[in-house]
Amino acid sequence: GKRRQKKKSGFRTKKEAEAAAAILKNELNQGTYVEESNVTFEDFSYEWLSIYEGNGNVKESTVRIRKHEIKRLLDYFAKLKLKGITRHQYQNAINDLKKRGYAQNTIEGAHRTGRMIFRKAVEMEVLKKDPTEFTHVPRHQKTIEELEGKKDLPRYLEKQKLKHFLQVAKKVGLEQDYPIFLLLAYTGLRTGELCALKWRDIDMEEQTISISKTYYNPNNNRKEYKLLPPKTATAVRVIDVDDTVINELKKHQTQQKETMMKHRHIYHDQGFVFASVDDKLPGYPHYIKKVENRMARLLKLAELNTELTPHSLRHTHTSLLAEAEVSLPQIMERLGHKDESTTKNVYLHVTKEMKKEASQKFKELMENL
């Protein structure tokens, strides 16, 4: 009930001042007036992040990604008042990320986070308008080769090359290399799923592997690992495996029991399938970087493409399933995908080649009549 006055100056003419006053009065009458805060972009971004992190459905790894994306935007807006950031400034920032050579995913991620921050500011009545609303994210201009699909296909191993790779892993691989890469190639597991795997997840009798968690350790500190639920509901699944995998896992389990006995007083006995055998931290699960380094070593020894990664074995598994005429929905279910364009690309590429082969065989059959 007390009189409240608001002053604003800096208008060039009396007419401009009167127009601004009229808008303000109208907002007050309509109940849409928002008294914008003087908070800086940096301060509000971290306030938003704490709210976002408090949502129980958000994974720790996702929060870490959001922190990186905020840092990209802080280069442009850190000490600016949130209310002072214009659409033009925001668009220029997104354009500049493109000029600086950031990948498309990085730019889109930064914009996605920017949108969430400004929308939350509007929702909390810290801001009147969202400057990200009509932003255009510049896109990479594809080459003719890319448009033809020649560069969209991920790298993977053909059947004979996979066989050679696994033979090398068996012959000159370091301890546990062969069962690790056999399992990745025969199941299409993600590396994080492999590192989180426990013996209780493996049913030797039914010949199945249950996937219900993933390994998280961004700093590669072996003691500070975390096991997190998978990102999506479809990633929780049960995979059928054959005798080749089960027999190798049984051999590996026998060897692991010897290690456990040797280090029984200090062994980190949490039931991990692939665990360290060294004298310092026996029993701690392998970390993702270690698996990547082991594969790089084997690829070099096998004289195969050294740009391949453990994830390439996931694509390899897709290609071999397609070659075995397993349907795309079945492959997606096995890999724990709801929708994945890369998997579809591999599947379509392999089945396309199979169709060509079928056509050629028919032609040869007709010529021999």
Short mmCIF file of C-alpha atoms in Angstrom, two decimals:
data_model
loop_
_atom_site.label_atom_id
_atom_site.label_comp_id
_atom_site.label_asym_id
_atom_site.label_seq_id
_atom_site.Cartn_x
_atom_site.Cartn_y
_atom_site.Cartn_z
CA GLY A 1 0.00 0.00 0.00
CA LYS A 2 3.02 2.32 0.12
CA ARG A 3 3.97 4.51 -2.79
CA ARG A 4 6.85 3.06 -4.83
CA GLN A 5 8.68 5.12 -7.41
CA LYS A 6 10.95 3.95 -10.19
CA LYS A 7 13.38 6.24 -11.97
CA LYS A 8 15.06 5.69 -15.31
CA SER A 9 17.14 8.14 -17.31
CA GLY A 10 19.23 8.27 -20.46
CA PHE A 11 16.45 8.88 -22.99
CA ARG A 12 17.35 11.08 -25.96
CA THR A 13 13.95 12.82 -26.14
CA LYS A 14 10.91 13.48 -23.97
CA LYS A 15 8.84 11.42 -26.40
CA GLU A 16 11.08 8.35 -25.88
CA ALA A 17 10.78 8.76 -22.09
CA GLU A 18 6.99 8.99 -22.27
CA ALA A 19 6.80 5.90 -24.50
CA ALA A 20 8.92 3.90 -22.04
CA ALA A 21 6.74 5.08 -19.14
CA ALA A 22 3.58 4.04 -21.02
CA ILE A 23 4.99 0.53 -21.62
CA LEU A 24 5.89 0.23 -17.95
CA LYS A 25 2.40 1.33 -16.85
CA ASN A 26 0.80 -1.14 -19.23
CA GLU A 27 2.95 -3.99 -17.86
CA LEU A 28 1.95 -3.05 -14.32
CA ASN A 29 -1.74 -2.98 -15.26
CA GLN A 30 -1.49 -6.33 -17.09
CA GLY A 31 0.49 -7.93 -14.25
CA THR A 32 3.38 -8.78 -16.61
CA TYR A 33 5.94 -6.36 -15.16
CA VAL A 34 9.28 -7.97 -14.25
CA GLU A 35 11.90 -6.05 -12.32
CA GLU A 36 15.04 -7.39 -13.93
CA SER A 37 17.93 -8.33 -11.69
CA ASN A 38 21.47 -6.96 -11.97
CA VAL A 39 22.92 -10.46 -11.61
CA THR A 40 25.80 -11.29 -13.97
CA PHE A 41 25.65 -14.13 -16.49
CA GLU A 42 28.40 -16.00 -14.62
CA ASP A 43 26.64 -15.83 -11.24
CA PHE A 44 23.25 -16.85 -12.62
CA SER A 45 24.78 -19.67 -14.72
CA TYR A 46 26.15 -21.37 -11.63
CA GLU A 47 22.92 -20.73 -9.76
CA TRP A 48 21.10 -22.46 -12.64
CA LEU A 49 23.65 -25.31 -12.59
CA SER A 50 22.98 -26.02 -8.90
CA ILE A 51 19.22 -26.18 -9.66
CA TYR A 52 19.89 -28.43 -12.67
CA GLU A 53 22.20 -30.66 -10.63
CA GLY A 54 19.57 -30.96 -7.90
CA ASN A 55 17.29 -32.72 -10.35
CA GLY A 56 17.60 -36.39 -9.38
CA ASN A 57 17.23 -37.51 -13.01
CA VAL A 58 20.45 -35.84 -14.22
CA LYS A 59 23.60 -37.95 -14.42
CA GLU A 60 26.86 -36.70 -12.92
CA SER A 61 28.57 -37.00 -16.30
CA THR A 62 25.86 -34.79 -17.86
CA VAL A 63 26.41 -32.11 -15.19
CA ARG A 64 30.12 -32.20 -16.03
CA ILE A 65 29.30 -31.59 -19.71
CA ARG A 66 27.06 -28.64 -18.76
CA LYS A 67 29.95 -27.11 -16.78
CA HIS A 68 32.17 -27.29 -19.87
CA GLU A 69 29.44 -25.70 -22.00
CA ILE A 70 28.98 -22.85 -19.49
CA LYS A 71 32.74 -22.16 -19.74
CA ARG A 72 32.39 -21.76 -23.51
CA LEU A 73 29.72 -19.06 -22.94
CA LEU A 74 31.67 -17.36 -20.14
CA ASP A 75 34.27 -16.35 -22.75
CA TYR A 76 31.64 -13.92 -24.07
CA PHE A 77 29.29 -13.04 -21.22
CA ALA A 78 30.98 -13.77 -17.84
CA LYS A 79 30.79 -10.32 -16.21
CA LEU A 80 27.93 -8.94 -18.29
CA LYS A 81 24.61 -8.34 -16.58
CA LEU A 82 22.13 -11.00 -17.64
CA LYS A 83 19.54 -8.35 -18.56
CA GLY A 84 22.02 -6.54 -20.79
CA ILE A 85 22.75 -9.45 -23.14
CA THR A 86 21.01 -8.89 -26.46
CA ARG A 87 19.94 -11.31 -29.17
CA HIS A 88 22.59 -9.80 -31.42
CA GLN A 89 25.36 -10.41 -28.84
CA TYR A 90 24.24 -13.97 -28.23
CA GLN A 91 24.06 -14.75 -31.96
CA ASN A 92 27.56 -13.29 -32.45
CA ALA A 93 28.88 -15.53 -29.66
CA ILE A 94 27.46 -18.67 -31.29
CA ASN A 95 28.84 -17.57 -34.68
CA ASP A 96 32.25 -16.95 -33.13
CA LEU A 97 32.38 -20.49 -31.71
CA LYS A 98 32.02 -21.68 -35.30
CA LYS A 99 34.82 -19.33 -36.48
CA ARG A 100 37.10 -20.62 -33.72
CA GLY A 101 36.78 -24.11 -35.19
CA TYR A 102 34.71 -25.83 -32.53
CA ALA A 103 32.93 -29.02 -33.59
CA GLN A 104 29.23 -28.92 -34.45
CA ASN A 105 28.33 -30.93 -31.34
CA THR A 106 30.26 -28.47 -29.13
CA ILE A 107 28.47 -25.45 -30.60
CA GLU A 108 25.04 -27.09 -30.34
CA GLY A 109 25.82 -28.15 -26.76
CA ALA A 110 26.83 -24.61 -25.74
CA HIS A 111 23.64 -23.22 -27.30
CA ARG A 112 21.49 -25.88 -25.64
CA THR A 113 22.93 -24.94 -22.24
CA GLY A 114 22.59 -21.21 -23.02
CA ARG A 115 18.91 -21.70 -23.84
CA MET A 116 18.27 -23.54 -20.58
CA ILE A 117 20.00 -20.80 -18.56
CA PHE A 118 18.08 -17.90 -20.15
CA ARG A 119 14.75 -19.75 -20.07
CA LYS A 120 15.21 -20.40 -16.35
CA ALA A 121 16.00 -16.67 -15.86
CA VAL A 122 12.71 -15.74 -17.56
CA GLU A 123 10.84 -18.39 -15.56
CA MET A 124 12.29 -17.00 -12.30
CA GLU A 125 11.41 -13.43 -13.39
CA VAL A 126 15.04 -12.35 -13.32
CA LEU A 127 14.75 -11.48 -17.01
CA LYS A 128 11.98 -10.24 -19.30
CA LYS A 129 12.98 -11.72 -22.63
CA ASP A 130 15.03 -14.72 -23.69
CA PRO A 131 17.81 -13.52 -26.06
CA THR A 132 18.40 -17.08 -27.34
CA GLU A 133 14.88 -17.50 -28.71
CA PHE A 134 15.54 -16.88 -32.40
CA THR A 135 19.23 -17.89 -32.50
CA HIS A 136 20.45 -19.65 -35.61
CA VAL A 137 23.14 -22.28 -35.01
CA PRO A 138 25.55 -22.26 -37.99
CA ARG A 139 25.94 -25.68 -39.52
CA HIS A 140 28.88 -27.38 -41.15
CA GLN A 141 28.58 -27.32 -44.94
CA LYS A 142 28.91 -30.93 -46.02
CA THR A 143 31.15 -31.90 -48.92
CA ILE A 144 29.85 -33.96 -51.86
CA GLU A 145 31.58 -37.03 -50.40
CA GLU A 146 29.81 -36.54 -47.08
CA LEU A 147 26.46 -35.97 -48.77
CA GLU A 148 26.96 -39.21 -50.66
CA GLY A 149 27.48 -40.94 -47.34
CA LYS A 150 31.12 -41.80 -47.92
CA LYS A 151 32.36 -40.09 -44.77
CA ASP A 152 29.38 -40.64 -42.50
CA LEU A 153 30.24 -44.29 -41.96
CA PRO A 154 32.16 -44.97 -38.73
CA ARG A 155 35.34 -47.01 -38.77
CA TYR A 156 35.00 -50.69 -37.94
CA LEU A 157 36.78 -53.98 -38.61
CA GLU A 158 35.80 -56.37 -41.36
CA LYS A 159 35.32 -60.01 -40.32
CA GLN A 160 38.82 -61.20 -41.30
CA LYS A 161 40.51 -58.18 -39.73
CA LEU A 162 38.60 -58.71 -36.49
CA LYS A 163 39.75 -62.33 -36.47
CA HIS A 164 43.35 -61.17 -36.96
CA PHE A 165 43.01 -58.53 -34.22
CA LEU A 166 41.71 -61.10 -31.71
CA GLN A 167 44.48 -63.54 -32.66
CA VAL A 168 47.07 -60.84 -31.96
CA ALA A 169 45.32 -60.03 -28.63
CA LYS A 170 45.51 -63.71 -27.67
CA LYS A 171 49.12 -64.13 -28.75
CA VAL A 172 50.84 -60.92 -27.60
CA GLY A 173 48.16 -59.15 -25.56
CA LEU A 174 48.83 -58.05 -22.00
CA GLU A 175 47.00 -59.76 -19.13
CA GLN A 176 43.19 -59.79 -19.67
CA ASP A 177 43.45 -58.21 -23.16
CA TYR A 178 42.00 -61.20 -24.97
CA PRO A 179 38.84 -61.67 -22.83
CA ILE A 180 38.28 -57.88 -22.78
CA PHE A 181 38.37 -57.41 -26.56
CA LEU A 182 36.63 -60.70 -27.28
CA LEU A 183 33.74 -59.56 -25.07
CA LEU A 184 33.58 -56.09 -26.67
CA ALA A 185 33.57 -57.59 -30.18
CA TYR A 186 31.06 -60.35 -29.40
CA THR A 187 28.56 -58.23 -27.44
CA GLY A 188 28.85 -54.61 -28.65
CA LEU A 189 29.19 -53.40 -25.04
CA ARG A 190 30.18 -49.80 -24.38
CA THR A 191 33.57 -49.53 -22.66
CA GLY A 192 31.96 -47.99 -19.56
CA GLU A 193 29.56 -50.96 -19.37
CA LEU A 194 32.48 -53.38 -19.66
CA CYS A 195 34.47 -51.68 -16.86
CA ALA A 196 31.41 -51.72 -14.56
CA LEU A 197 30.65 -55.39 -15.21
CA LYS A 198 30.50 -57.66 -12.15
CA TRP A 199 30.45 -61.44 -11.93
CA ARG A 200 26.90 -61.38 -10.58
CA ASP A 201 25.84 -59.84 -13.92
CA ILE A 202 26.95 -62.98 -15.77
CA ASP A 203 24.78 -66.09 -15.80
CA MET A 204 27.08 -68.90 -16.97
CA GLU A 205 24.24 -71.43 -17.16
CA GLU A 206 21.81 -69.30 -19.14
CA GLN A 207 24.70 -67.72 -21.07
CA THR A 208 23.52 -64.15 -20.54
CA ILE A 209 25.07 -60.86 -19.44
CA SER A 210 22.95 -58.24 -17.66
CA ILE A 211 23.80 -54.58 -18.27
CA SER A 212 22.58 -52.28 -15.49
CA LYS A 213 25.36 -49.76 -14.82
CA THR A 214 28.25 -47.83 -16.31
CA TYR A 215 31.69 -46.83 -15.02
CA TYR A 216 32.41 -43.13 -14.40
CA ASN A 217 35.86 -41.77 -13.60
CA PRO A 218 36.67 -38.52 -15.49
CA ASN A 219 40.04 -38.03 -13.74
CA ASN A 220 41.24 -41.64 -14.16
CA ASN A 221 41.91 -41.86 -10.42
CA ARG A 222 41.57 -45.59 -9.92
CA LYS A 223 40.25 -45.33 -6.36
CA GLU A 224 37.69 -42.63 -7.10
CA TYR A 225 35.53 -44.48 -9.61
CA LYS A 226 31.73 -44.36 -9.54
CA LEU A 227 29.12 -46.74 -10.89
CA LEU A 228 26.19 -44.88 -12.40
CA PRO A 229 22.89 -46.01 -13.93
CA PRO A 230 22.88 -45.99 -17.74
CA LYS A 231 21.87 -42.78 -19.52
CA THR A 232 18.68 -44.23 -21.01
CA ALA A 233 16.19 -46.91 -20.01
CA THR A 234 16.96 -48.89 -23.21
CA ALA A 235 20.61 -49.24 -22.12
CA VAL A 236 19.44 -51.58 -19.32
CA ARG A 237 19.29 -54.95 -21.05
CA VAL A 238 20.19 -58.64 -21.03
CA ILE A 239 22.51 -59.91 -23.77
CA ASP A 240 22.75 -63.52 -24.93
CA VAL A 241 26.30 -64.79 -25.52
CA ASP A 242 27.71 -68.02 -26.92
CA ASP A 243 30.09 -70.72 -25.66
CA THR A 244 33.15 -68.86 -26.98
CA VAL A 245 32.53 -65.95 -24.62
CA ILE A 246 31.40 -68.07 -21.64
CA ASN A 247 34.39 -70.43 -21.86
CA GLU A 248 36.83 -67.52 -22.03
CA LEU A 249 35.15 -65.84 -19.05
CA LYS A 250 35.43 -69.06 -17.04
CA LYS A 251 39.19 -69.24 -17.77
CA HIS A 252 39.54 -65.59 -16.81
CA GLN A 253 37.61 -66.14 -13.57
CA THR A 254 39.95 -68.99 -12.58
CA GLN A 255 43.00 -66.78 -13.15
CA GLN A 256 41.39 -63.94 -11.20
CA LYS A 257 40.83 -66.22 -8.19
CA GLU A 258 44.58 -66.87 -8.12
CA THR A 259 45.21 -63.12 -8.01
CA MET A 260 42.66 -62.73 -5.22
CA MET A 261 44.44 -65.38 -3.15
CA LYS A 262 47.83 -63.76 -3.77
CA HIS A 263 46.59 -60.33 -2.63
CA ARG A 264 43.84 -61.49 -0.26
CA HIS A 265 44.71 -58.94 2.45
CA ILE A 266 44.50 -55.89 0.19
CA TYR A 267 42.31 -57.09 -2.71
CA HIS A 268 39.42 -54.69 -3.53
CA ASP A 269 36.84 -57.47 -3.60
CA GLN A 270 33.79 -55.86 -5.21
CA GLY A 271 33.24 -58.58 -7.79
CA PHE A 272 34.52 -56.75 -10.89
CA VAL A 273 35.04 -58.99 -13.92
CA PHE A 274 37.96 -56.96 -15.27
CA ALA A 275 40.07 -55.79 -12.36
CA SER A 276 43.65 -54.77 -11.75
CA VAL A 277 46.19 -57.49 -10.95
CA ASP A 278 49.04 -55.20 -9.83
CA ASP A 279 50.49 -55.16 -6.33
CA LYS A 280 49.34 -51.59 -5.52
CA LEU A 281 45.58 -51.62 -6.16
CA PRO A 282 44.52 -55.20 -6.93
CA GLY A 283 40.83 -55.69 -7.59
CA TYR A 284 40.01 -52.12 -8.64
CA PRO A 285 38.13 -52.05 -11.96
CA HIS A 286 39.92 -51.18 -15.19
CA TYR A 287 39.34 -47.58 -16.25
CA ILE A 288 38.23 -46.60 -19.76
CA LYS A 289 41.52 -44.92 -20.76
CA LYS A 290 43.41 -48.10 -19.94
CA VAL A 291 41.23 -50.15 -22.29
CA GLU A 292 41.76 -47.49 -25.01
CA ASN A 293 45.55 -47.61 -24.53
CA ARG A 294 45.58 -51.40 -24.62
CA MET A 295 43.65 -51.42 -27.90
CA ALA A 296 45.97 -48.82 -29.46
CA ARG A 297 48.94 -51.06 -28.63
CA LEU A 298 47.32 -54.13 -30.20
CA LEU A 299 46.25 -52.30 -33.36
CA LYS A 300 49.82 -51.18 -33.89
CA LEU A 301 51.15 -54.72 -33.40
CA ALA A 302 48.44 -56.10 -35.72
CA GLU A 303 49.26 -53.41 -38.35
CA LEU A 304 45.62 -52.34 -38.44
CA ASN A 305 44.08 -48.86 -38.50
CA THR A 306 45.38 -47.16 -35.33
CA GLU A 307 42.50 -44.64 -35.40
CA LEU A 308 40.10 -47.37 -34.27
CA THR A 309 38.89 -47.30 -30.66
CA PRO A 310 37.09 -49.75 -28.34
CA HIS A 311 33.86 -48.08 -29.53
CA SER A 312 34.77 -49.21 -33.07
CA LEU A 313 34.23 -52.78 -31.87
CA ARG A 314 30.63 -51.79 -31.12
CA HIS A 315 30.24 -50.74 -34.77
CA THR A 316 32.07 -53.94 -35.79
CA HIS A 317 29.52 -55.97 -33.84
CA THR A 318 26.71 -54.11 -35.62
CA SER A 319 28.22 -54.86 -39.03
CA LEU A 320 28.66 -58.56 -38.30
CA LEU A 321 25.12 -58.90 -36.97
CA ALA A 322 23.84 -57.22 -40.14
CA GLU A 323 25.95 -59.63 -42.20
CA ALA A 324 24.38 -62.50 -40.24
CA GLU A 325 20.98 -61.10 -41.32
CA VAL A 326 19.88 -60.08 -37.83
CA SER A 327 17.17 -57.42 -38.10
CA LEU A 328 17.84 -53.77 -37.25
CA PRO A 329 15.34 -53.72 -34.30
CA GLN A 330 17.06 -56.77 -32.79
CA ILE A 331 20.49 -55.14 -33.18
CA MET A 332 19.25 -51.91 -31.58
CA GLU A 333 17.84 -53.87 -28.65
CA ARG A 334 21.10 -55.79 -28.21
CA LEU A 335 23.16 -52.60 -28.25
CA GLY A 336 20.78 -50.81 -25.89
CA HIS A 337 19.75 -48.16 -28.41
CA LYS A 338 16.39 -46.55 -28.77
CA ASP A 339 17.45 -44.53 -31.78
CA GLU A 340 20.98 -44.24 -33.13
CA SER A 341 21.72 -42.95 -36.62
CA THR A 342 25.31 -44.32 -36.62
CA THR A 343 24.10 -47.87 -36.00
CA LYS A 344 21.53 -47.47 -38.77
CA ASN A 345 24.22 -46.20 -41.15
CA VAL A 346 26.42 -49.24 -40.50
CA TYR A 347 23.44 -51.60 -40.85
CA LEU A 348 22.23 -50.02 -44.09
CA HIS A 349 25.75 -49.98 -45.55
CA VAL A 350 26.30 -53.70 -44.84
CA THR A 351 22.84 -54.80 -46.03
CA LYS A 352 23.22 -52.66 -49.16
CA GLU A 353 26.44 -54.48 -50.01
CA MET A 354 24.71 -57.82 -49.34
CA LYS A 355 21.90 -56.87 -51.74
CA LYS A 356 24.45 -56.02 -54.41
CA GLU A 357 26.12 -59.38 -53.84
CA ALA A 358 22.75 -61.15 -54.15
CA SER A 359 22.05 -59.32 -57.42
CA GLN A 360 25.47 -60.33 -58.78
CA LYS A 361 24.93 -63.97 -57.82
CA PHE A 362 21.57 -63.98 -59.60
CA LYS A 363 23.19 -62.49 -62.71
CA GLU A 364 25.92 -65.20 -62.68
CA LEU A 365 23.26 -67.89 -62.20
CA MET A 366 21.33 -66.67 -65.27
CA GLU A 367 24.48 -66.46 -67.38
CA ASN A 368 25.29 -70.10 -66.60
CA LEU A 369 21.92 -71.38 -67.82
#
